[in-house]
Amino acid sequence: MGLTSNSTGLGAIDSGLVIEKQHPTDRVIALAGNPNVGKSTVFNELTGLNQHTGNWPGKTVSCAQGTHRYKDTEYIFVDIPGTYSLMAHSAEEEVARDFICFGEPEAVVVVCDATCLERNLNLVLQTIEITPNVVVCVNLMDEAAKKKISIDLEKLEKALGVPVVGASARSGKGLDRLMEKTAGLASGSFSSCPINIRYIAAIEEAISILQPIVEKKAVKNLAPRWIALKLLDYDPALLRSLSDYLGFSVLDDPEISQGLKRALAKLLEHGISKEQLRDKIVSCIVLAAEEVCLDAVTFHKHDYDVRDRKIDRLLTSRRTGIPIMLALLTGIFWLTITGANYPSQLLSQALFWGQDRLGEFFVWIGAPQWLNEMLVLGVYRVLAWVVSVMLPPMAIFFPLFTILEDLGYLPRVAFNLDHFFKKASACGKQALTMCMGFGCNAAGIVGCRIIDSPRERLIAIITNNFVPCNGRLPGP
Ligand SMILES: Nc1nc2c(ncn2[C@@H]2O[C@H](COP(=O)(O)OP(=O)(O)OP(=O)(O)O)[C@@H](O)[C@H]2O)c(=O)[nH]1
Ligand SMILES: [Mg+2]
């Protein structure tokens, strides 16, 4: 949860995503996927950049781009925020969806978690509906092997109709093959033939009314079937983006709006109201993902996640979750405060010894009194104080916090505290940023970007100021 150049300074400003190709042959590749599946890890491995990675969902909150050269062609990879579906609910999901739909990437790599492929396939199937240029990267194959889950990548590829590559991004395994498939698809040297999700008869009938009308319009690279489905689904934000992209207001087009009326009437004839439609669409996608996985994924150990579930219950149940959380956090604070005292003392002794020597040096060279006071008693002394007071607690707190992050404990803290934070009209994720605030207020405030709702984010930004950062903790 550290600060990166993208999450601070000018990089923190979301000014829309502009991909600048240096050369017309450059190819833009979007890296999509559910949260916490290793998108940024793949991105970092391929581009050599340093996007923040960690074991909790929602780290990447704005798009980052980097390049990878493969066979004389430059590939611009865009690391987009994790999203469970393209039916956007949060700002991050909207960013991800808009880039996949309207960013015109030459290919979309959908990174999936091999240990819960079925859930991840929902996004794959939704992406396939928009563009056939999809490569599925089944990441965390090492974790799947540990859990005795085997995935038949060939069967998966056949079932989905798009290239599928297995990978363990953290060790760089499978990324060469991922590049090979992505490059092939992006350059058009081979094309895919993705499966068509079959919806229930009523929805299919409604789509068949709208699709021919949409096909007649200039819809650029978008699949008319997908546009027809989205018109039926009526997501105002998406339709706004769609209209902007196409250059005409889709709902104001007389032919489309008439067709839409007829299609919605057809749905009503079958007893499907506008409100029920989305549930029906989602259940068809879930069913399709289930069918694909039934054939391709084998669980050799059916109780593969029993231990994880037990630990999870222990860490999040009412009776044990909160006491364990309090004990862990108190332990960390105790270690930080007490442990920092000794190095703090040593540092301040060393630095103030340096101050005396520096003062003597100024006297020896005959520097005027005001210069001595300004540089030695002013600049050096303040720096020495800040370093000796702040550095040791930070050097203890942040590594401990990172261990909790990598163990996947931080989302559990947010879950445990969500109920209490909700009572104060705030959000449980704020707990994580507050904890960071104990290390450094600036980090605690910048970290508020992970909070979806603007109101809750503002509450977190204002109230995190009152967290006593380690500079304000009792010194040695
Ligand atoms: N064991 C294992 N861990 C991995 C692998 N790839 C990524 N990880 C770990 O998975 C965690 C999540 O990785 P990220 O790259 O941050 O995931 P992300 O998809 O960018 O996450 P968000 O930005 O939050 O959506 C990190 O702790 C990674 O070290 C892998 O192949 N094997
Ligand atoms: Mg990320």
Short mmCIF file of C-alpha atoms and ligand atoms in Angstrom, two decimals:
data_model
loop_
_atom_site.label_atom_id
_atom_site.label_comp_id
_atom_site.label_asym_id
_atom_site.label_seq_id
_atom_site.Cartn_x
_atom_site.Cartn_y
_atom_site.Cartn_z
CA MET A 1 0.00 0.00 0.00
CA GLY A 2 3.00 2.23 -0.56
CA LEU A 3 3.19 5.48 -2.39
CA THR A 4 4.14 5.32 -6.02
CA SER A 5 4.78 8.04 -8.52
CA ASN A 6 1.37 7.20 -9.94
CA SER A 7 -0.48 7.57 -6.69
CA THR A 8 1.11 10.85 -5.69
CA GLY A 9 1.89 14.21 -7.25
CA LEU A 10 0.68 14.91 -10.76
CA GLY A 11 0.25 11.18 -11.32
CA ALA A 12 -2.58 11.20 -8.83
CA ILE A 13 -4.74 13.38 -11.01
CA ASP A 14 -7.23 11.40 -13.11
CA SER A 15 -7.28 13.44 -16.26
CA GLY A 16 -8.71 10.75 -18.51
CA LEU A 17 -6.67 8.11 -20.24
CA VAL A 18 -4.76 9.28 -23.26
CA ILE A 19 -2.59 6.67 -24.93
CA GLU A 20 0.04 8.27 -27.08
CA LYS A 21 1.49 5.95 -29.69
CA GLN A 22 5.06 6.93 -30.55
CA HIS A 23 4.79 5.05 -33.84
CA PRO A 24 1.76 3.96 -35.90
CA THR A 25 2.79 0.30 -35.50
CA ASP A 26 2.65 0.49 -31.70
CA ARG A 27 -0.06 -1.74 -30.22
CA VAL A 28 -2.18 -0.92 -27.20
CA ILE A 29 -2.96 -3.83 -24.87
CA ALA A 30 -5.36 -3.51 -21.93
CA LEU A 31 -4.66 -5.61 -18.83
CA ALA A 32 -8.04 -6.32 -17.28
CA GLY A 33 -9.17 -8.74 -14.58
CA ASN A 34 -10.82 -9.14 -11.19
CA PRO A 35 -9.16 -7.33 -8.28
CA ASN A 36 -6.06 -8.96 -6.79
CA VAL A 37 -5.39 -11.49 -9.54
CA GLY A 38 -1.91 -10.23 -10.44
CA LYS A 39 -2.57 -7.69 -13.24
CA SER A 40 -0.01 -5.24 -11.88
CA THR A 41 2.45 -8.11 -11.36
CA VAL A 42 2.10 -9.07 -15.05
CA PHE A 43 2.37 -5.38 -15.96
CA ASN A 44 5.53 -4.88 -13.90
CA GLU A 45 7.17 -8.05 -15.26
CA LEU A 46 6.50 -7.01 -18.86
CA THR A 47 7.20 -3.30 -18.65
CA GLY A 48 9.88 -3.24 -15.97
CA LEU A 49 7.84 -0.58 -14.16
CA ASN A 50 6.88 -0.61 -10.52
CA GLN A 51 3.12 -0.45 -10.10
CA HIS A 52 2.14 -1.16 -6.53
CA THR A 53 1.21 -4.80 -5.88
CA GLY A 54 -0.04 -6.38 -2.66
CA ASN A 55 -2.41 -8.98 -1.35
CA TRP A 56 -5.67 -7.06 -1.16
CA PRO A 57 -8.15 -5.98 -3.80
CA GLY A 58 -8.35 -2.42 -5.11
CA LYS A 59 -4.70 -1.31 -5.06
CA THR A 60 -4.70 -0.03 -8.61
CA VAL A 61 -7.13 2.90 -8.68
CA SER A 62 -6.14 4.62 -11.89
CA CYS A 63 -4.74 3.38 -15.19
CA ALA A 64 -0.98 3.10 -15.62
CA GLN A 65 0.82 2.51 -18.87
CA GLY A 66 4.18 1.06 -19.81
CA THR A 67 5.81 -0.46 -22.85
CA HIS A 68 7.25 -3.84 -23.76
CA ARG A 69 9.20 -4.47 -26.95
CA TYR A 70 8.49 -7.80 -28.63
CA LYS A 71 9.78 -8.79 -32.06
CA ASP A 72 10.48 -5.21 -33.17
CA THR A 73 7.06 -3.93 -32.14
CA GLU A 74 6.33 -1.72 -29.18
CA TYR A 75 3.40 -2.87 -27.04
CA ILE A 76 1.81 -0.28 -24.77
CA PHE A 77 0.34 -2.12 -21.78
CA VAL A 78 -2.35 -0.38 -19.77
CA ASP A 79 -2.85 -1.66 -16.21
CA ILE A 80 -6.49 -0.92 -15.44
CA PRO A 81 -8.19 -1.13 -12.03
CA GLY A 82 -9.55 -4.53 -11.04
CA THR A 83 -13.23 -5.10 -11.74
CA TYR A 84 -15.55 -8.03 -11.11
CA SER A 85 -17.83 -7.15 -13.99
CA LEU A 86 -18.26 -4.67 -16.79
CA MET A 87 -21.59 -3.64 -15.33
CA ALA A 88 -19.83 -0.90 -13.47
CA HIS A 89 -20.78 -0.14 -9.88
CA SER A 90 -17.80 1.93 -8.79
CA ALA A 91 -15.59 4.61 -10.31
CA GLU A 92 -12.80 2.05 -10.86
CA GLU A 93 -15.13 -0.33 -12.66
CA GLU A 94 -16.28 2.52 -14.87
CA VAL A 95 -12.67 3.38 -15.76
CA ALA A 96 -11.96 -0.27 -16.58
CA ARG A 97 -15.14 -0.71 -18.60
CA ASP A 98 -14.75 2.52 -20.54
CA PHE A 99 -11.19 1.69 -21.49
CA ILE A 100 -12.06 -1.83 -22.67
CA CYS A 101 -15.15 -0.63 -24.54
CA PHE A 102 -14.06 2.67 -25.96
CA GLY A 103 -10.26 2.85 -25.51
CA GLU A 104 -9.79 0.87 -28.75
CA PRO A 105 -7.00 -1.39 -27.46
CA GLU A 106 -5.71 -3.80 -30.10
CA ALA A 107 -6.14 -6.64 -27.59
CA VAL A 108 -7.41 -7.15 -24.06
CA VAL A 109 -5.54 -9.53 -21.77
CA VAL A 110 -7.93 -10.70 -19.08
CA VAL A 111 -5.87 -11.90 -16.13
CA CYS A 112 -7.65 -14.60 -14.08
CA ASP A 113 -7.00 -16.26 -10.75
CA ALA A 114 -6.50 -19.99 -11.37
CA THR A 115 -7.71 -20.81 -7.85
CA CYS A 116 -11.18 -19.38 -8.51
CA LEU A 117 -11.44 -19.47 -12.26
CA GLU A 118 -15.21 -19.78 -12.43
CA ARG A 119 -15.79 -16.41 -10.78
CA ASN A 120 -13.11 -14.82 -12.99
CA LEU A 121 -14.67 -16.17 -16.17
CA ASN A 122 -17.65 -13.85 -15.72
CA LEU A 123 -15.45 -10.94 -16.69
CA VAL A 124 -13.84 -12.94 -19.51
CA LEU A 125 -17.26 -13.71 -20.98
CA GLN A 126 -18.40 -10.11 -20.68
CA THR A 127 -15.21 -8.89 -22.37
CA ILE A 128 -15.58 -11.43 -25.16
CA GLU A 129 -18.99 -9.94 -25.89
CA ILE A 130 -17.35 -6.58 -26.64
CA THR A 131 -14.30 -7.65 -28.59
CA PRO A 132 -12.99 -10.94 -30.02
CA ASN A 133 -9.39 -9.79 -29.40
CA VAL A 134 -9.17 -11.27 -25.93
CA VAL A 135 -6.33 -13.34 -24.46
CA VAL A 136 -7.06 -15.13 -21.20
CA CYS A 137 -4.08 -15.26 -18.84
CA VAL A 138 -4.76 -17.85 -16.15
CA ASN A 139 -2.40 -16.53 -13.46
CA LEU A 140 -1.49 -17.96 -10.03
CA MET A 141 -1.03 -21.43 -11.54
CA ASP A 142 1.50 -22.10 -8.74
CA GLU A 143 -1.18 -21.42 -6.12
CA ALA A 144 -3.66 -23.63 -7.99
CA ALA A 145 -1.10 -26.47 -8.05
CA LYS A 146 -0.62 -26.10 -4.27
CA LYS A 147 -4.37 -26.43 -3.82
CA LYS A 148 -4.42 -29.44 -6.15
CA ILE A 149 -6.54 -27.69 -8.73
CA SER A 150 -5.69 -28.64 -12.29
CA ILE A 151 -6.80 -26.60 -15.25
CA ASP A 152 -6.96 -28.00 -18.75
CA LEU A 153 -5.88 -24.93 -20.68
CA GLU A 154 -6.54 -26.53 -24.05
CA LYS A 155 -10.10 -27.40 -23.16
CA LEU A 156 -10.58 -23.92 -21.77
CA GLU A 157 -9.25 -22.40 -24.99
CA LYS A 158 -11.60 -24.56 -27.05
CA ALA A 159 -14.59 -23.71 -24.89
CA LEU A 160 -13.94 -19.96 -24.89
CA GLY A 161 -12.72 -19.71 -28.47
CA VAL A 162 -9.93 -17.28 -27.54
CA PRO A 163 -6.24 -17.92 -26.69
CA VAL A 164 -5.64 -19.10 -23.12
CA VAL A 165 -2.22 -19.01 -21.44
CA GLY A 166 -1.26 -20.35 -18.01
CA ALA A 167 1.12 -18.17 -15.97
CA SER A 168 2.77 -17.59 -12.62
CA ALA A 169 3.46 -13.91 -13.07
CA ARG A 170 5.42 -13.49 -9.83
CA SER A 171 8.14 -15.76 -11.15
CA GLY A 172 7.67 -14.59 -14.73
CA LYS A 173 6.49 -18.03 -15.90
CA GLY A 174 4.24 -18.13 -18.95
CA LEU A 175 4.70 -14.48 -19.85
CA ASP A 176 6.68 -15.25 -23.04
CA ARG A 177 3.80 -17.32 -24.28
CA LEU A 178 1.37 -14.62 -23.21
CA MET A 179 3.32 -12.13 -25.32
CA GLU A 180 3.38 -14.51 -28.28
CA LYS A 181 -0.41 -14.97 -28.21
CA THR A 182 -1.13 -11.30 -27.51
CA ALA A 183 1.18 -10.16 -30.31
CA GLY A 184 -0.41 -12.62 -32.74
CA LEU A 185 -3.91 -11.43 -31.92
CA ALA A 186 -3.04 -7.73 -31.86
CA SER A 187 -1.24 -7.86 -35.19
CA GLY A 188 -4.05 -9.85 -36.79
CA SER A 189 -1.77 -12.80 -37.69
CA PHE A 190 -4.46 -15.04 -36.27
CA SER A 191 -8.01 -14.37 -35.19
CA SER A 192 -10.16 -15.88 -32.51
CA CYS A 193 -13.67 -17.26 -32.69
CA PRO A 194 -15.17 -16.53 -29.28
CA ILE A 195 -18.21 -18.30 -27.91
CA ASN A 196 -21.55 -16.59 -28.00
CA ILE A 197 -23.31 -16.46 -24.66
CA ARG A 198 -26.84 -17.70 -25.19
CA TYR A 199 -29.36 -15.79 -23.12
CA ILE A 200 -32.83 -17.02 -22.31
CA ALA A 201 -35.27 -17.00 -25.22
CA ALA A 202 -37.00 -13.75 -24.24
CA ILE A 203 -33.72 -11.81 -24.12
CA GLU A 204 -32.53 -13.37 -27.37
CA GLU A 205 -35.78 -12.28 -29.04
CA ALA A 206 -35.37 -8.74 -27.72
CA ILE A 207 -31.74 -8.67 -28.93
CA SER A 208 -32.80 -9.88 -32.37
CA ILE A 209 -35.19 -6.93 -32.66
CA LEU A 210 -32.53 -4.37 -31.78
CA GLN A 211 -29.38 -5.87 -33.27
CA PRO A 212 -30.26 -5.34 -36.97
CA ILE A 213 -31.14 -1.70 -36.25
CA VAL A 214 -27.84 -1.13 -34.44
CA GLU A 215 -25.91 -2.89 -37.23
CA LYS A 216 -27.11 -0.26 -39.71
CA LYS A 217 -25.57 2.53 -37.65
CA ALA A 218 -21.88 3.40 -37.64
CA VAL A 219 -20.84 1.59 -34.49
CA LYS A 220 -17.07 1.65 -35.10
CA ASN A 221 -15.35 -1.40 -33.59
CA LEU A 222 -18.13 -2.32 -31.19
CA ALA A 223 -20.12 -5.53 -31.46
CA PRO A 224 -23.75 -4.65 -32.41
CA ARG A 225 -25.05 -7.56 -30.29
CA TRP A 226 -23.32 -6.11 -27.23
CA ILE A 227 -24.71 -2.62 -27.95
CA ALA A 228 -28.21 -4.10 -28.30
CA LEU A 229 -27.81 -5.84 -24.94
CA LYS A 230 -26.56 -2.68 -23.26
CA LEU A 231 -29.47 -0.67 -24.67
CA LEU A 232 -31.85 -3.18 -23.14
CA ASP A 233 -29.93 -3.19 -19.87
CA TYR A 234 -30.08 0.64 -19.73
CA ASP A 235 -27.03 1.80 -17.79
CA PRO A 236 -27.12 5.63 -18.10
CA ALA A 237 -23.36 6.10 -17.52
CA LEU A 238 -22.48 3.51 -20.15
CA LEU A 239 -24.97 4.89 -22.67
CA ARG A 240 -23.51 8.37 -22.13
CA SER A 241 -19.99 7.06 -22.80
CA LEU A 242 -21.30 5.09 -25.77
CA SER A 243 -22.97 8.17 -27.25
CA ASP A 244 -19.78 10.22 -26.77
CA TYR A 245 -17.76 7.50 -28.46
CA LEU A 246 -20.12 7.04 -31.40
CA GLY A 247 -20.67 10.75 -31.83
CA PHE A 248 -24.47 10.59 -31.66
CA SER A 249 -26.94 10.18 -28.84
CA VAL A 250 -28.02 6.56 -29.12
CA LEU A 251 -31.24 7.01 -27.17
CA ASP A 252 -32.28 10.05 -29.22
CA ASP A 253 -31.92 8.17 -32.48
CA PRO A 254 -35.52 7.62 -33.65
CA GLU A 255 -34.92 4.16 -35.16
CA ILE A 256 -33.04 2.91 -32.10
CA SER A 257 -35.51 4.30 -29.60
CA GLN A 258 -38.44 2.76 -31.51
CA GLY A 259 -36.65 -0.58 -31.72
CA LEU A 260 -35.85 -0.35 -28.02
CA LYS A 261 -39.51 0.22 -27.19
CA ARG A 262 -40.49 -2.85 -29.20
CA ALA A 263 -37.73 -4.95 -27.64
CA LEU A 264 -38.71 -3.92 -24.11
CA ALA A 265 -42.37 -4.68 -24.90
CA LYS A 266 -41.27 -8.14 -26.05
CA LEU A 267 -39.51 -8.67 -22.74
CA LEU A 268 -42.60 -7.56 -20.84
CA GLU A 269 -44.68 -10.01 -22.89
CA HIS A 270 -42.44 -12.72 -21.41
CA GLY A 271 -42.93 -11.27 -17.95
CA ILE A 272 -39.44 -9.71 -17.68
CA SER A 273 -39.44 -6.18 -16.35
CA LYS A 274 -36.53 -3.75 -16.74
CA GLU A 275 -35.54 -4.41 -13.13
CA GLN A 276 -35.44 -8.18 -13.59
CA LEU A 277 -33.50 -8.02 -16.84
CA ARG A 278 -30.09 -7.44 -15.34
CA ASP A 279 -30.47 -10.40 -12.95
CA LYS A 280 -31.43 -12.63 -15.88
CA ILE A 281 -28.44 -11.43 -17.92
CA VAL A 282 -26.06 -12.00 -15.01
CA SER A 283 -27.43 -15.47 -14.27
CA CYS A 284 -26.96 -16.51 -17.91
CA ILE A 285 -23.32 -15.34 -17.77
CA VAL A 286 -22.75 -17.14 -14.46
CA LEU A 287 -24.29 -20.31 -15.91
CA ALA A 288 -22.07 -20.09 -18.99
CA ALA A 289 -18.95 -19.67 -16.78
CA GLU A 290 -20.06 -22.67 -14.74
CA GLU A 291 -20.45 -24.81 -17.85
CA VAL A 292 -17.03 -23.84 -19.20
CA CYS A 293 -15.36 -24.64 -15.86
CA LEU A 294 -17.16 -27.95 -15.39
CA ASP A 295 -15.10 -29.44 -18.18
CA ALA A 296 -11.81 -27.59 -17.79
CA VAL A 297 -11.22 -27.44 -14.03
CA THR A 298 -10.63 -30.45 -11.77
CA PHE A 299 -10.43 -30.24 -7.99
CA HIS A 300 -8.31 -33.19 -6.86
CA LYS A 301 -8.78 -32.27 -3.23
CA HIS A 302 -12.34 -31.26 -2.51
CA ASP A 303 -11.51 -29.81 0.87
CA TYR A 304 -8.72 -27.71 -0.67
CA ASP A 305 -9.98 -24.51 0.93
CA VAL A 306 -11.15 -25.90 4.28
CA ARG A 307 -8.11 -24.58 6.14
CA ASP A 308 -8.41 -21.16 4.50
CA ARG A 309 -12.09 -21.00 5.39
CA LYS A 310 -11.39 -21.96 9.01
CA ILE A 311 -8.77 -19.25 9.32
CA ASP A 312 -11.08 -16.80 7.61
CA ARG A 313 -13.90 -17.60 10.03
CA LEU A 314 -11.54 -17.18 12.96
CA LEU A 315 -10.33 -13.81 11.71
CA THR A 316 -13.71 -12.38 10.79
CA SER A 317 -16.26 -13.89 13.19
CA ARG A 318 -17.76 -11.58 15.82
CA ARG A 319 -16.42 -13.52 18.77
CA THR A 320 -12.84 -14.07 17.66
CA GLY A 321 -12.26 -11.62 14.79
CA ILE A 322 -12.25 -8.40 16.77
CA PRO A 323 -10.14 -9.63 19.74
CA ILE A 324 -7.54 -11.09 17.33
CA MET A 325 -7.54 -7.85 15.34
CA LEU A 326 -7.12 -5.74 18.49
CA ALA A 327 -4.33 -8.00 19.76
CA LEU A 328 -2.51 -7.87 16.41
CA LEU A 329 -2.81 -4.11 15.98
CA THR A 330 -1.88 -3.45 19.62
CA GLY A 331 1.14 -5.74 19.19
CA ILE A 332 2.22 -3.80 16.11
CA PHE A 333 1.85 -0.44 17.84
CA TRP A 334 3.66 -1.69 20.92
CA LEU A 335 6.51 -3.03 18.80
CA THR A 336 6.62 0.21 16.84
CA ILE A 337 6.65 2.54 19.83
CA THR A 338 8.82 0.51 22.20
CA GLY A 339 11.06 -0.93 19.52
CA ALA A 340 11.69 2.49 18.02
CA ASN A 341 12.97 3.96 21.28
CA TYR A 342 16.39 2.29 21.13
CA PRO A 343 17.36 3.12 17.53
CA SER A 344 15.84 6.59 18.05
CA GLN A 345 18.13 7.22 21.01
CA LEU A 346 21.19 5.97 19.14
CA LEU A 347 20.33 8.02 16.07
CA SER A 348 19.74 11.21 18.05
CA GLN A 349 23.02 10.74 19.97
CA ALA A 350 24.92 10.26 16.72
CA LEU A 351 23.20 13.14 14.91
CA PHE A 352 23.57 15.58 17.83
CA TRP A 353 27.20 14.62 18.20
CA GLY A 354 27.42 15.63 14.52
CA GLN A 355 25.73 18.94 15.37
CA ASP A 356 28.38 19.77 17.98
CA ARG A 357 31.18 18.93 15.56
CA LEU A 358 29.55 21.01 12.83
CA GLY A 359 29.20 23.96 15.25
CA GLU A 360 32.89 23.66 16.12
CA PHE A 361 33.78 23.57 12.43
CA PHE A 362 31.82 26.79 11.78
CA VAL A 363 33.64 28.50 14.67
CA TRP A 364 36.99 27.19 13.36
CA ILE A 365 36.47 28.64 9.88
CA GLY A 366 35.29 31.89 11.46
CA ALA A 367 31.78 31.79 9.97
CA PRO A 368 29.46 34.55 11.20
CA GLN A 369 27.19 33.72 14.14
CA TRP A 370 23.95 34.08 12.08
CA LEU A 371 25.16 31.52 9.50
CA ASN A 372 26.00 29.06 12.25
CA GLU A 373 22.59 29.55 13.83
CA MET A 374 20.73 29.29 10.55
CA LEU A 375 22.48 26.20 9.16
CA VAL A 376 23.50 24.25 12.26
CA LEU A 377 20.92 25.19 14.88
CA GLY A 378 18.19 25.65 12.29
CA VAL A 379 18.39 23.33 9.28
CA TYR A 380 20.65 20.58 10.66
CA ARG A 381 19.03 20.43 14.11
CA VAL A 382 15.48 20.20 12.72
CA LEU A 383 16.53 17.52 10.25
CA ALA A 384 18.30 15.59 13.01
CA TRP A 385 15.16 15.72 15.17
CA VAL A 386 12.86 14.65 12.39
CA VAL A 387 15.10 11.78 11.28
CA SER A 388 15.78 10.46 14.78
CA VAL A 389 12.12 10.65 15.83
CA MET A 390 10.40 9.53 12.63
CA LEU A 391 12.72 7.13 10.86
CA PRO A 392 12.87 4.27 13.41
CA PRO A 393 9.07 3.95 13.94
CA MET A 394 8.51 4.11 10.18
CA ALA A 395 11.20 1.48 9.59
CA ILE A 396 9.37 -0.83 12.01
CA PHE A 397 5.72 0.02 11.29
CA PHE A 398 5.67 -0.19 7.50
CA PRO A 399 7.43 -3.59 7.17
CA LEU A 400 5.06 -5.05 9.81
CA PHE A 401 2.10 -3.53 7.99
CA THR A 402 3.40 -4.99 4.71
CA ILE A 403 3.56 -8.45 6.29
CA LEU A 404 -0.11 -8.12 7.28
CA GLU A 405 -0.85 -6.93 3.74
CA ASP A 406 0.92 -9.86 2.09
CA LEU A 407 -0.78 -12.33 4.41
CA GLY A 408 -4.10 -10.95 3.14
CA TYR A 409 -5.12 -9.75 6.61
CA LEU A 410 -5.89 -6.14 5.68
CA PRO A 411 -9.21 -6.80 3.88
CA ARG A 412 -10.30 -8.73 7.00
CA VAL A 413 -9.59 -5.67 9.15
CA ALA A 414 -11.71 -3.58 6.77
CA PHE A 415 -14.48 -6.20 6.96
CA ASN A 416 -14.39 -6.40 10.79
CA LEU A 417 -14.57 -2.65 11.16
CA ASP A 418 -17.01 -1.88 8.37
CA HIS A 419 -20.01 -2.19 10.71
CA PHE A 420 -18.55 0.36 13.18
CA PHE A 421 -17.43 2.75 10.47
CA LYS A 422 -20.87 2.54 8.82
CA LYS A 423 -22.38 3.78 12.09
CA ALA A 424 -20.30 6.92 11.65
CA SER A 425 -21.41 7.08 7.97
CA ALA A 426 -17.88 6.11 6.91
CA CYS A 427 -16.54 2.98 5.25
CA GLY A 428 -14.53 0.03 6.64
CA LYS A 429 -11.75 0.53 4.10
CA GLN A 430 -10.95 3.74 5.98
CA ALA A 431 -9.55 1.55 8.78
CA LEU A 432 -6.63 0.61 6.51
CA THR A 433 -5.85 4.20 5.62
CA MET A 434 -6.14 5.17 9.31
CA CYS A 435 -3.62 2.47 10.21
CA MET A 436 -1.28 3.86 7.55
CA GLY A 437 -1.84 7.28 9.11
CA PHE A 438 -0.16 6.03 12.27
CA GLY A 439 2.97 5.56 10.16
CA CYS A 440 2.59 8.76 8.15
CA ASN A 441 -0.45 11.06 7.78
CA ALA A 442 0.42 11.85 4.17
CA ALA A 443 0.29 8.14 3.28
CA GLY A 444 -2.96 7.78 5.23
CA ILE A 445 -4.57 10.55 3.23
CA VAL A 446 -3.26 9.59 -0.20
CA GLY A 447 -4.38 6.01 0.55
CA CYS A 448 -8.00 7.25 0.73
CA ARG A 449 -8.11 6.84 -3.05
CA ILE A 450 -9.10 3.20 -2.43
CA ILE A 451 -12.48 4.35 -1.04
CA ASP A 452 -15.12 4.26 -3.77
CA SER A 453 -17.75 6.70 -2.58
CA PRO A 454 -16.66 10.37 -2.89
CA ARG A 455 -18.52 11.26 0.33
CA GLU A 456 -16.87 8.49 2.36
CA ARG A 457 -13.52 9.36 0.78
CA LEU A 458 -13.88 12.98 1.86
CA ILE A 459 -14.80 11.90 5.41
CA ALA A 460 -11.70 9.69 5.47
CA ILE A 461 -9.42 12.44 4.14
CA ILE A 462 -10.63 14.92 6.76
CA THR A 463 -10.69 12.57 9.76
CA ASN A 464 -7.40 10.78 8.97
CA ASN A 465 -5.68 14.08 9.73
CA PHE A 466 -6.45 13.50 13.39
CA VAL A 467 -4.62 10.16 13.54
CA PRO A 468 -1.44 10.74 15.53
CA CYS A 469 1.32 9.89 13.06
CA ASN A 470 4.57 8.56 14.44
CA GLY A 471 6.03 12.06 14.55
CA ARG A 472 3.35 12.83 17.16
CA LEU A 473 3.77 9.58 19.11
CA PRO A 474 5.59 9.78 22.45
CA GLY A 475 9.30 9.99 21.76
CA PRO A 476 12.21 8.29 23.58
N1 LIG B 1 1.86 -17.01 -5.69
C1 LIG B 1 1.69 -16.07 -6.62
N2 LIG B 1 1.36 -14.84 -6.26
C2 LIG B 1 1.17 -13.91 -7.22
C3 LIG B 1 1.34 -14.21 -8.59
N3 LIG B 1 1.06 -13.09 -9.30
C4 LIG B 1 0.75 -12.12 -8.40
N4 LIG B 1 0.83 -12.62 -7.16
C5 LIG B 1 0.55 -11.91 -5.89
O1 LIG B 1 -0.83 -11.58 -5.90
C6 LIG B 1 -1.02 -10.36 -5.20
C7 LIG B 1 -1.84 -9.42 -6.05
O2 LIG B 1 -1.08 -8.99 -7.17
P1 LIG B 1 -1.32 -7.58 -7.90
O3 LIG B 1 -0.45 -7.58 -9.12
O4 LIG B 1 -1.20 -6.46 -6.96
O5 LIG B 1 -2.86 -7.75 -8.32
P2 LIG B 1 -3.80 -6.74 -9.14
O6 LIG B 1 -4.65 -7.61 -10.00
O7 LIG B 1 -3.00 -5.69 -9.82
O8 LIG B 1 -4.67 -6.13 -7.96
P3 LIG B 1 -5.58 -4.78 -7.97
O9 LIG B 1 -4.76 -3.68 -8.56
O10 LIG B 1 -5.91 -4.57 -6.53
O11 LIG B 1 -6.80 -5.11 -8.77
C8 LIG B 1 0.36 -9.81 -4.86
O12 LIG B 1 0.64 -10.14 -3.50
C9 LIG B 1 1.27 -10.58 -5.81
O13 LIG B 1 2.58 -10.74 -5.28
C10 LIG B 1 1.73 -15.55 -8.96
O14 LIG B 1 1.87 -15.90 -10.11
N5 LIG B 1 1.88 -16.44 -7.92
MG MG B 2 -3.06 -3.65 -9.63
#
